[in-house]
Coordinates of C-alpha atoms and ligand atoms in Angstrom, one line a residue:
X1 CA -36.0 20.9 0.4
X2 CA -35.1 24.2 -1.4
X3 CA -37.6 25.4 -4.1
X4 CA -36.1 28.3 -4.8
X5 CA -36.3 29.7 -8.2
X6 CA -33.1 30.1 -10.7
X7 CA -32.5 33.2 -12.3
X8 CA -33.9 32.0 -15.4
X9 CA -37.1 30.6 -13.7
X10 CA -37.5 34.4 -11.8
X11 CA -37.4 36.1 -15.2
X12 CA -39.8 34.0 -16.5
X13 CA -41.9 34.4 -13.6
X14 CA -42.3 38.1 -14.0
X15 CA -42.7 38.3 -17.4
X16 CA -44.9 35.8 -16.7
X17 CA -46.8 37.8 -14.3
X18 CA -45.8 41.2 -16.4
X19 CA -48.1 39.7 -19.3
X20 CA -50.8 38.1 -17.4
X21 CA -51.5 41.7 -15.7
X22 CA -51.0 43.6 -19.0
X23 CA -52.7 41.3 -21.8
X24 CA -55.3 39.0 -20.1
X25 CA -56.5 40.4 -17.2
X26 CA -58.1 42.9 -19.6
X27 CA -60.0 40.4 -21.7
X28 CA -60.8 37.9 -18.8
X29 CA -64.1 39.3 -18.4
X30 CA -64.8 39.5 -22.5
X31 CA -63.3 36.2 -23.0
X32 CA -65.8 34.7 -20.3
X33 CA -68.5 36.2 -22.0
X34 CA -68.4 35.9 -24.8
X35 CA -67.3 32.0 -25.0
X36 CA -65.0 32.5 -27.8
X37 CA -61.3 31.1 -27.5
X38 CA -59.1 34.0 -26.6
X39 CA -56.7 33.0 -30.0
X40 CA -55.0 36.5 -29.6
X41 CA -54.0 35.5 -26.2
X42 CA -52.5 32.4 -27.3
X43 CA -50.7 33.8 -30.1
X44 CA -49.4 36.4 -28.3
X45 CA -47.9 33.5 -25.7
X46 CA -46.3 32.0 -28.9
X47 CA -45.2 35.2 -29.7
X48 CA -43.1 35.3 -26.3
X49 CA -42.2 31.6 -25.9
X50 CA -44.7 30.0 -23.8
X51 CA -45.9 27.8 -26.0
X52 CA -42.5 26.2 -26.3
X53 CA -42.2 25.3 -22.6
X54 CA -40.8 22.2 -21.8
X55 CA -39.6 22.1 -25.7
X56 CA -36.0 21.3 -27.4
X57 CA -34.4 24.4 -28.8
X58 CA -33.7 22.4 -31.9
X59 CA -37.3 21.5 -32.0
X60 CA -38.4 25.4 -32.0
X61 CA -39.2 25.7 -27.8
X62 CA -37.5 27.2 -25.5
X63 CA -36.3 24.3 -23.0
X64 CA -37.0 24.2 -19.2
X65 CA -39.3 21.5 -17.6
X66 CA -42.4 21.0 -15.4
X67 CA -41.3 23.7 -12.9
X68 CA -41.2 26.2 -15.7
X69 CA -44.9 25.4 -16.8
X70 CA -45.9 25.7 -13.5
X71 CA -44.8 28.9 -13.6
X72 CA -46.4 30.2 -16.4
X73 CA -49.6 28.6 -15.8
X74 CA -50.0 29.7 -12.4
X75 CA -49.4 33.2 -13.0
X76 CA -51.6 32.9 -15.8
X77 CA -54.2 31.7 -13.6
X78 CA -54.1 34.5 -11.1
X79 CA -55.7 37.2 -13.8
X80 CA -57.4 34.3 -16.6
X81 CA -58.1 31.4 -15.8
X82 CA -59.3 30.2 -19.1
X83 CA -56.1 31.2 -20.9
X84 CA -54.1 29.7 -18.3
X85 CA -56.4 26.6 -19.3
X86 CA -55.5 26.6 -22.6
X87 CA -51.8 26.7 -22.3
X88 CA -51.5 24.2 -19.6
X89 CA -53.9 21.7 -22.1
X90 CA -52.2 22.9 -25.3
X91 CA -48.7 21.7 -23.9
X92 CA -50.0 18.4 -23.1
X93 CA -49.2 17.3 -26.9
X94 CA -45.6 18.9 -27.5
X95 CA -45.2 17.5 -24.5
X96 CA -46.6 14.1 -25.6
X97 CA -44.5 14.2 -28.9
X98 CA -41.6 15.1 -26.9
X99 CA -41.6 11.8 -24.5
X100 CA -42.6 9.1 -27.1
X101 CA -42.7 10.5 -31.0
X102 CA -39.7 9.6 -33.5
X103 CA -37.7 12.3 -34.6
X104 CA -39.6 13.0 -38.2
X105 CA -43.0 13.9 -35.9
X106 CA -40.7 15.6 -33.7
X107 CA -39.2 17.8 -36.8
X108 CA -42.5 17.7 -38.5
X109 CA -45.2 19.0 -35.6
X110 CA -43.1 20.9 -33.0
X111 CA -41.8 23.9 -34.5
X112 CA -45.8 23.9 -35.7
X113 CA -47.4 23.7 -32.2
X114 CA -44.6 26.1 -30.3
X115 CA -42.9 29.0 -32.3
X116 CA -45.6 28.2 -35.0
X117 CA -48.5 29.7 -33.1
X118 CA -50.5 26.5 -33.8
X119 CA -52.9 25.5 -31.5
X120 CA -52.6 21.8 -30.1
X121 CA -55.1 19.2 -28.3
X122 CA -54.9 15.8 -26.5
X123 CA -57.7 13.6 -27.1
X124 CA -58.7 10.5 -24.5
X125 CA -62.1 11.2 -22.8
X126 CA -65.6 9.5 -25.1
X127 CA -68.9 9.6 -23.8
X128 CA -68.3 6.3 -22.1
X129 CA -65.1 6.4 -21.3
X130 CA -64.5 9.4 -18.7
X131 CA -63.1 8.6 -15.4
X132 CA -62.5 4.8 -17.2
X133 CA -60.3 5.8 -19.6
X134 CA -59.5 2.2 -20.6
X135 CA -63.2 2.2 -22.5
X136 CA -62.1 3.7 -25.5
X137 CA -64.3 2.7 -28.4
X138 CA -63.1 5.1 -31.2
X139 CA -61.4 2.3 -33.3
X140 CA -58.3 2.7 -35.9
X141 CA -58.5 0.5 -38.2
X142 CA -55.1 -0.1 -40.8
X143 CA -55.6 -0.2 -44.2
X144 CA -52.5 -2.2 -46.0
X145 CA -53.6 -1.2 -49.2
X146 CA -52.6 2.8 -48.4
X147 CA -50.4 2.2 -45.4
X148 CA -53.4 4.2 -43.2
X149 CA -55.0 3.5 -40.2
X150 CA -59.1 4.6 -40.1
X151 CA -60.0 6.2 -37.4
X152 CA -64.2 6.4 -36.3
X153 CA -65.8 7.2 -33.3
X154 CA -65.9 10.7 -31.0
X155 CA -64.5 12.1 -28.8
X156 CA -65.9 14.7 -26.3
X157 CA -64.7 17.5 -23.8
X158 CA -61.8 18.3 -25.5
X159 CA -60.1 21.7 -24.8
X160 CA -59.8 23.7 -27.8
X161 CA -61.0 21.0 -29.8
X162 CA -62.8 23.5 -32.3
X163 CA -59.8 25.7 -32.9
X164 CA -56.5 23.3 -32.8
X165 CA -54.8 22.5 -35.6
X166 CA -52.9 19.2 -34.6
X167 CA -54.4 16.8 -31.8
X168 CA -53.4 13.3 -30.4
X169 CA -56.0 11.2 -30.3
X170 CA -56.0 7.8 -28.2
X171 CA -58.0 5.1 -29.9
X172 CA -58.5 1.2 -30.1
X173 CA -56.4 -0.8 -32.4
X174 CA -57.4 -3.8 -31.1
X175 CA -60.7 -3.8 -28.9
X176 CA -59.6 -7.2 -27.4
X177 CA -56.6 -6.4 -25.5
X178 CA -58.5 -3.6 -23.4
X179 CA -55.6 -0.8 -22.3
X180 CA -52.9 -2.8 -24.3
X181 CA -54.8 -2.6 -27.6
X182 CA -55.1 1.5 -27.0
X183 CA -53.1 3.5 -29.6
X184 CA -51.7 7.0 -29.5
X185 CA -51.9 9.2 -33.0
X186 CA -51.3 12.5 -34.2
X187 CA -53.9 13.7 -36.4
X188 CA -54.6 16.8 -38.3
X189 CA -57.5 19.2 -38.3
X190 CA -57.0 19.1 -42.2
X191 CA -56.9 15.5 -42.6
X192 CA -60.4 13.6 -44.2
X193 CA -63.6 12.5 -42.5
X194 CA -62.2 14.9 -39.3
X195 CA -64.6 17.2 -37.8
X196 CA -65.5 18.9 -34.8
X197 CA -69.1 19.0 -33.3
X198 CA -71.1 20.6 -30.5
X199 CA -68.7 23.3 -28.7
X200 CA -70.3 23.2 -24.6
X201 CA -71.8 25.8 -23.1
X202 CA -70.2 25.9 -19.6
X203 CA -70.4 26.9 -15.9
X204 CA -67.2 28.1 -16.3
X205 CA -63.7 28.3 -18.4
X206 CA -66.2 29.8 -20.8
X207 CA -64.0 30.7 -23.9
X208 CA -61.8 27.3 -23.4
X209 CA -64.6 26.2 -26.2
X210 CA -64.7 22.4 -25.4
X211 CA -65.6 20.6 -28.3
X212 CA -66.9 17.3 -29.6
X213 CA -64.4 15.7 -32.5
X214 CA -66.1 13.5 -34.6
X215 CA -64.3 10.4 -37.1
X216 CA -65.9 9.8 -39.7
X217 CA -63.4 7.0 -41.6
X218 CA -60.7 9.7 -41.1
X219 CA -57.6 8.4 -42.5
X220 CA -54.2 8.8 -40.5
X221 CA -50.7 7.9 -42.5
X222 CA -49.5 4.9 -40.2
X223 CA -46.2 7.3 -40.0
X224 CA -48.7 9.2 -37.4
X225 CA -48.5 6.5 -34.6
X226 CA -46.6 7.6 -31.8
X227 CA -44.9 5.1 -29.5
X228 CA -45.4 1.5 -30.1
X229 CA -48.9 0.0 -31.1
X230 CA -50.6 -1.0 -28.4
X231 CA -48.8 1.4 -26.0
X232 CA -51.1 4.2 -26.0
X233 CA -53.0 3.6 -23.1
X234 CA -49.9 4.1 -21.0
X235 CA -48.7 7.2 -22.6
X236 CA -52.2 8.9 -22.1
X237 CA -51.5 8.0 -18.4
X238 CA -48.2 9.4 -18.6
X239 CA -48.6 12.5 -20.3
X240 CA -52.0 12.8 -18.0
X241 CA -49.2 12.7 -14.9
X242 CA -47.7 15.8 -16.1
X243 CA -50.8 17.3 -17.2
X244 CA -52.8 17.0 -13.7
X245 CA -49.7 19.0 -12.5
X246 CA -50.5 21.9 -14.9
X247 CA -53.8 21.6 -13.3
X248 CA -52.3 21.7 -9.8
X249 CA -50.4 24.8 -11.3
X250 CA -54.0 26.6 -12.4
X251 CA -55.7 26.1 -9.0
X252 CA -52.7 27.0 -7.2
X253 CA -52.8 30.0 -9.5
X254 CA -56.2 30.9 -9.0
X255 CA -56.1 31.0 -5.1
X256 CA -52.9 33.2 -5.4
X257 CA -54.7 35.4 -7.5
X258 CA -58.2 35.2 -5.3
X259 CA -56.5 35.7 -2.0
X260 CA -54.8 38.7 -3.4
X261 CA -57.9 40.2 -4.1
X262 CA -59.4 39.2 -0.7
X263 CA -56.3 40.5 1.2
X264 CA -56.6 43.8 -0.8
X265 CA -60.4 44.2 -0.7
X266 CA -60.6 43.2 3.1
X267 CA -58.1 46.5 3.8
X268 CA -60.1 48.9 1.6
X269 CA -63.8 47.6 2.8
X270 CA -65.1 49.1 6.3
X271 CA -67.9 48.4 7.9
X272 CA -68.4 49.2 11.5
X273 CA -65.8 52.0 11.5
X274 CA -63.0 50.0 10.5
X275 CA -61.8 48.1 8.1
X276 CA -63.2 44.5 7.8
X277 CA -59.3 43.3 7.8
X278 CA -59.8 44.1 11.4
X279 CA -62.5 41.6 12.3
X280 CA -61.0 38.4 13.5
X281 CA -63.6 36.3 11.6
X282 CA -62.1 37.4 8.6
X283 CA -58.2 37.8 9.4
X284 CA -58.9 33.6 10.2
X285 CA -60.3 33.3 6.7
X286 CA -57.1 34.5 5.3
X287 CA -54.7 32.6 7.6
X288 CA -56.0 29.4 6.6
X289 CA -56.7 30.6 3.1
X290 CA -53.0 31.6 3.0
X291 CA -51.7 28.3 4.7
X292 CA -53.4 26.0 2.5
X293 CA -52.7 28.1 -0.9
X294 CA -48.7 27.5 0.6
X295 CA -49.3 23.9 0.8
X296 CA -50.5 23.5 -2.4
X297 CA -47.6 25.4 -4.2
X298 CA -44.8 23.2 -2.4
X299 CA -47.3 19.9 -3.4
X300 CA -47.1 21.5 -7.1
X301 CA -43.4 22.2 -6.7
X302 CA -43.0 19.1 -5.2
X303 CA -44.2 16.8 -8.1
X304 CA -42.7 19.1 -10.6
X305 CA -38.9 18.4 -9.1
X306 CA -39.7 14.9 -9.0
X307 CA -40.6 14.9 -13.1
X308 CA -37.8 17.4 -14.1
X309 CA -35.3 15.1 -12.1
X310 CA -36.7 11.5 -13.8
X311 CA -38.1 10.4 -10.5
X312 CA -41.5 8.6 -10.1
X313 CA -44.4 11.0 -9.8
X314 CA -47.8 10.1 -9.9
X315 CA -49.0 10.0 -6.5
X316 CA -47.3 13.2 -6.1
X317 CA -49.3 14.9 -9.4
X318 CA -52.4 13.4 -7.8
X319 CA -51.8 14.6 -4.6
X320 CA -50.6 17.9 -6.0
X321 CA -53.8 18.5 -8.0
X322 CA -56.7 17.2 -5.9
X323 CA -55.1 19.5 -3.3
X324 CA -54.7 22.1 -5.6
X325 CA -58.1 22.0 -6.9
X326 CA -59.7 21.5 -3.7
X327 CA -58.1 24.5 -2.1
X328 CA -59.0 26.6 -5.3
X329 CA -62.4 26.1 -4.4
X330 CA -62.1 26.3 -0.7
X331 CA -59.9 30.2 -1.2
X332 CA -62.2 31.7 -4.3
X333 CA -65.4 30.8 -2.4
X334 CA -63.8 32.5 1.0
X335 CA -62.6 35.4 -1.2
X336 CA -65.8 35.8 -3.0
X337 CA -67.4 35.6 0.8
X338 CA -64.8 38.5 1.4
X339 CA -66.4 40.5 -1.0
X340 CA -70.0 40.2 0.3
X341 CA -72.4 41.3 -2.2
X342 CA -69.6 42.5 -4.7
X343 CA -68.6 39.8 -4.7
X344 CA -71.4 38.0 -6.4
X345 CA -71.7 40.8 -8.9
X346 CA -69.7 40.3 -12.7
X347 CA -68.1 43.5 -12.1
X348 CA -65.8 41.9 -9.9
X349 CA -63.7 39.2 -11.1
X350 CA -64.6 36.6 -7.8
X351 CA -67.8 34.9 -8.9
X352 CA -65.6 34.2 -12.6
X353 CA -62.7 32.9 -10.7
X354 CA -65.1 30.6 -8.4
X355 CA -67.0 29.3 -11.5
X356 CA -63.4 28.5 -13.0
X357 CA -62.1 27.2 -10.4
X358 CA -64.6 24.4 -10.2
X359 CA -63.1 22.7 -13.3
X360 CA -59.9 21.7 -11.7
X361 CA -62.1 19.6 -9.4
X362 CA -63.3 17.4 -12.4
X363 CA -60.8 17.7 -15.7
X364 CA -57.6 15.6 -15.9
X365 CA -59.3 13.1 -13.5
X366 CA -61.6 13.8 -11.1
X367 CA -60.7 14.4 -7.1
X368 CA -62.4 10.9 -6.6
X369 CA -59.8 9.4 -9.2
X370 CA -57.2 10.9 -7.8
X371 CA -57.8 9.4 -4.5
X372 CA -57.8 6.3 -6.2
X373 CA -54.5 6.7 -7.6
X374 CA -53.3 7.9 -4.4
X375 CA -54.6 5.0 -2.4
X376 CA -53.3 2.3 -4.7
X377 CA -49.5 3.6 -4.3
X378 CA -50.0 3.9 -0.9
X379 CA -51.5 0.8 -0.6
X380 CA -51.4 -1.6 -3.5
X381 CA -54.0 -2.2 -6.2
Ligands
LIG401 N1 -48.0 5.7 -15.7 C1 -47.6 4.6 -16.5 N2 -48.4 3.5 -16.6 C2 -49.5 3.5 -16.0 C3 -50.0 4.6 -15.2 C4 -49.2 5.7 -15.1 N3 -49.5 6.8 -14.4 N4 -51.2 4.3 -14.7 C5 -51.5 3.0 -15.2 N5 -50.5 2.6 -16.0 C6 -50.4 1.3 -16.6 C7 -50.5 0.1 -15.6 O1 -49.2 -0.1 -15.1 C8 -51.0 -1.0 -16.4 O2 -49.9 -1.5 -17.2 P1 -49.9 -3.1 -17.6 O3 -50.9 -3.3 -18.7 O4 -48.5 -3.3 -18.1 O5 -50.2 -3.9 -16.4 C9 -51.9 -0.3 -17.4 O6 -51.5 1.0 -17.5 C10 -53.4 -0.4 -17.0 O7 -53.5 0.2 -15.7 P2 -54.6 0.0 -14.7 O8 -55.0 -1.4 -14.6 O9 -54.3 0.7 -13.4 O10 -55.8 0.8 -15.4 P3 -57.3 1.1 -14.9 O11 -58.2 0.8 -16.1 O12 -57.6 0.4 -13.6 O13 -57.3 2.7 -14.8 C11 -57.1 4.8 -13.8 C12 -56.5 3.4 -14.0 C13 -58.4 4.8 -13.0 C14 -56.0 5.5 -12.9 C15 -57.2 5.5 -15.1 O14 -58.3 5.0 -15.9 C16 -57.5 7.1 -15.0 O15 -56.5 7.8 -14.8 N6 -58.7 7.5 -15.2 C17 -59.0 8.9 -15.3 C18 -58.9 9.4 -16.7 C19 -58.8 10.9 -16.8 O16 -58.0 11.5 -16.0 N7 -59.5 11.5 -17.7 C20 -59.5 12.9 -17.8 C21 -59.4 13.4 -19.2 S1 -58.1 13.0 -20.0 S2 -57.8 14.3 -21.4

């Protein structure tokens, strides 16, 4: 199978790359200290188009698919992590409104959330309902009288949940049907008895500031469902298909980016009169970091053909990200090994990139979810 890049998809890559070395690599140390969302980073991605990935023209984006993302993301990762976090998550909604709104939310929240420079969240995990997503209790309750549904309950973990203007929330229109009684909305930040609560303090991704959202008898115009009642437990899993490949695309992004480093270090670094790229020990380290960082892009690639050409892809996103994440543990921990004592020290950027790359491990459905996603196409349920 050929995975080579289009023109197009080249010139994005390196200005892709061109930005990612220029603008974020330079705050990826600030932005992981000091928490805060790196908002200038994002805006400046609006600025250029990301934001608009996978987008209408008509709709204010700038076209291209899954492939394209992946592209962005993953050079993204390489230099920030964190920002390459907050795209990949902030595209899950564009990209949700895309697939199943109607063509008034389309005209209404699009142009917002790409060109706009708004920031955008996706809203599904609760306290109890984490890897069982089904166990939604945030209810939404319609109100004939004002042609409004009322939304209470929270939700937690949610990336950029204190800065976004426009989120879709998943919530329980009718707590006896289970995943059929699940309902997708899109809900303002503006919009009453909305708030956000405790932002996390984290092991990593530190500026992604995860944030409670809190429902107080928040009222939503019924025009804000998207898709059909009842049918928003299948677009979360949907739009969570595309999404875990974005997170494949940030851990295969952060190995890239690691084993660079590694590679580049391990030439410069001698010990015993030569340097340490010498030592077979190491050059093994880097073969297999190497061969497992390509296996992971063509898994990425992979499940990315198979959405931008309409075919069936969950077991591949699965497969793509738990391997993805996996490796991105297995290549910054080698590459911070690389590294020695430097290594472990903040004025390198290895023990950020291994703390980050734990996430992709755990968000967008565990590695233990995954394999249960896996096994039951490979098997039966
Ligand atoms: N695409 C489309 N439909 C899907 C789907 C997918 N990827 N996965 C499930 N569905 C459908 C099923 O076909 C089923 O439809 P019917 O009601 O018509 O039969 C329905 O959704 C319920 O599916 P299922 O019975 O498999 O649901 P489970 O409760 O067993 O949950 C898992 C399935 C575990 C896969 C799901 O809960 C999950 O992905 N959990 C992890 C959640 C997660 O990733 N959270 C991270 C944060 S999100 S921001």
């Amino acid at each position: 199978m050929d995975f080579s890049l289009t023109k197009e998809q080249e010139l994005l890559k390196k200005l892709a790359a061109q930005f990612a070395l220029e603008e974020l690599e330079p705050v990826a140390a600030d932005v992981d200290e000091s928490h805060e969302f790196p908002m200038d980073n994002f805006k400046k991605m609006a600025e250029l188009g990301f934001t608009g990935i996978g987008v209408p023209r008509e709709y204010g984006g700038v076209g291209g698919g899954m492939l394209e993302k992946v592209i962005a993301v993953s050079e993204f990762a390489k230099q920030c992590m964190t920002s390459a976090a907050c795209l990949s998550i902030h595209l899950i909604t564009p990209h949700v409104i895309v697939d199943f709104g109607n063509k008034e939310q389309k005209e209404k929240y699009l142009p917002m959330i790409t060109k706009g420079g708004h920031l955008a969240a996706f809203a599904l995990t609760e306290p109890n309902a984490g890897s069982d997503a089904a166990a939604v209790r945030t209810t939404a309750v319609y109100d004939e009288k004002t042609d409004e549904y009322i939304l209470n309950g929270t939700k937690c973990f949610i990336t950029g949940g204190s800065r976004a203007d426009v989120f879709v929330i998943i919530a329980s229109t009718d707590p006896s049907k289970k995943t059929r009684g699940l309902t997708a909305f899109i809900v303002e930040r503006s919009f009453p008895g909305f708030s956000h609560g405790k932002i996390e303090n984290k092991m990593g991704l530190c500026g992604s500031e995860t944030a409670e959202l809190i429902f107080e008898d928040c009222r939503v115009p019924a025009a804000n469902v998207v898709g059909k009642l009842g049918g928003g437990f299948k677009i979360a899993m949907q739009s969570l298909d595309k999404a875990r490949i974005g997170v494949g695309a940030q851990g295969m992004g952060v190995a890239e980016g690691a084993l660079d480093l590694a590679v580049k270090y391990s030439k410069e670094r001698e010990q015993f009169g030569a340097p340490i790229s010498k030592l077979q020990g190491l050059q093994w380290y880097i073969a297999d970091m190497a061969t497992k960082t390509e296996a992971a892009k063509n898994l990425v690639y992979y499940a990315s053909y198979l959405a931008d050409t309409g075919k069936p892809f969950t077991k591949e996103a699965a497969m793509c990200k738990l391997f993805a994440a996996e490796n991105a543990r297995f290549v910054t921990n080698l590459a911070l090994q690389i590294h020695g004592g430097y290594g472990y020290m903040k004025d390198y950027p290895l023990e950020r990139m291994y703390r980050d790359a734990k996430i992709t491990e755990i968000y967008e459905g565990t590695s233990e979810i995954h394999k249960v996603v896996i096994s039951r196409a490979v098997i039966g349920k």
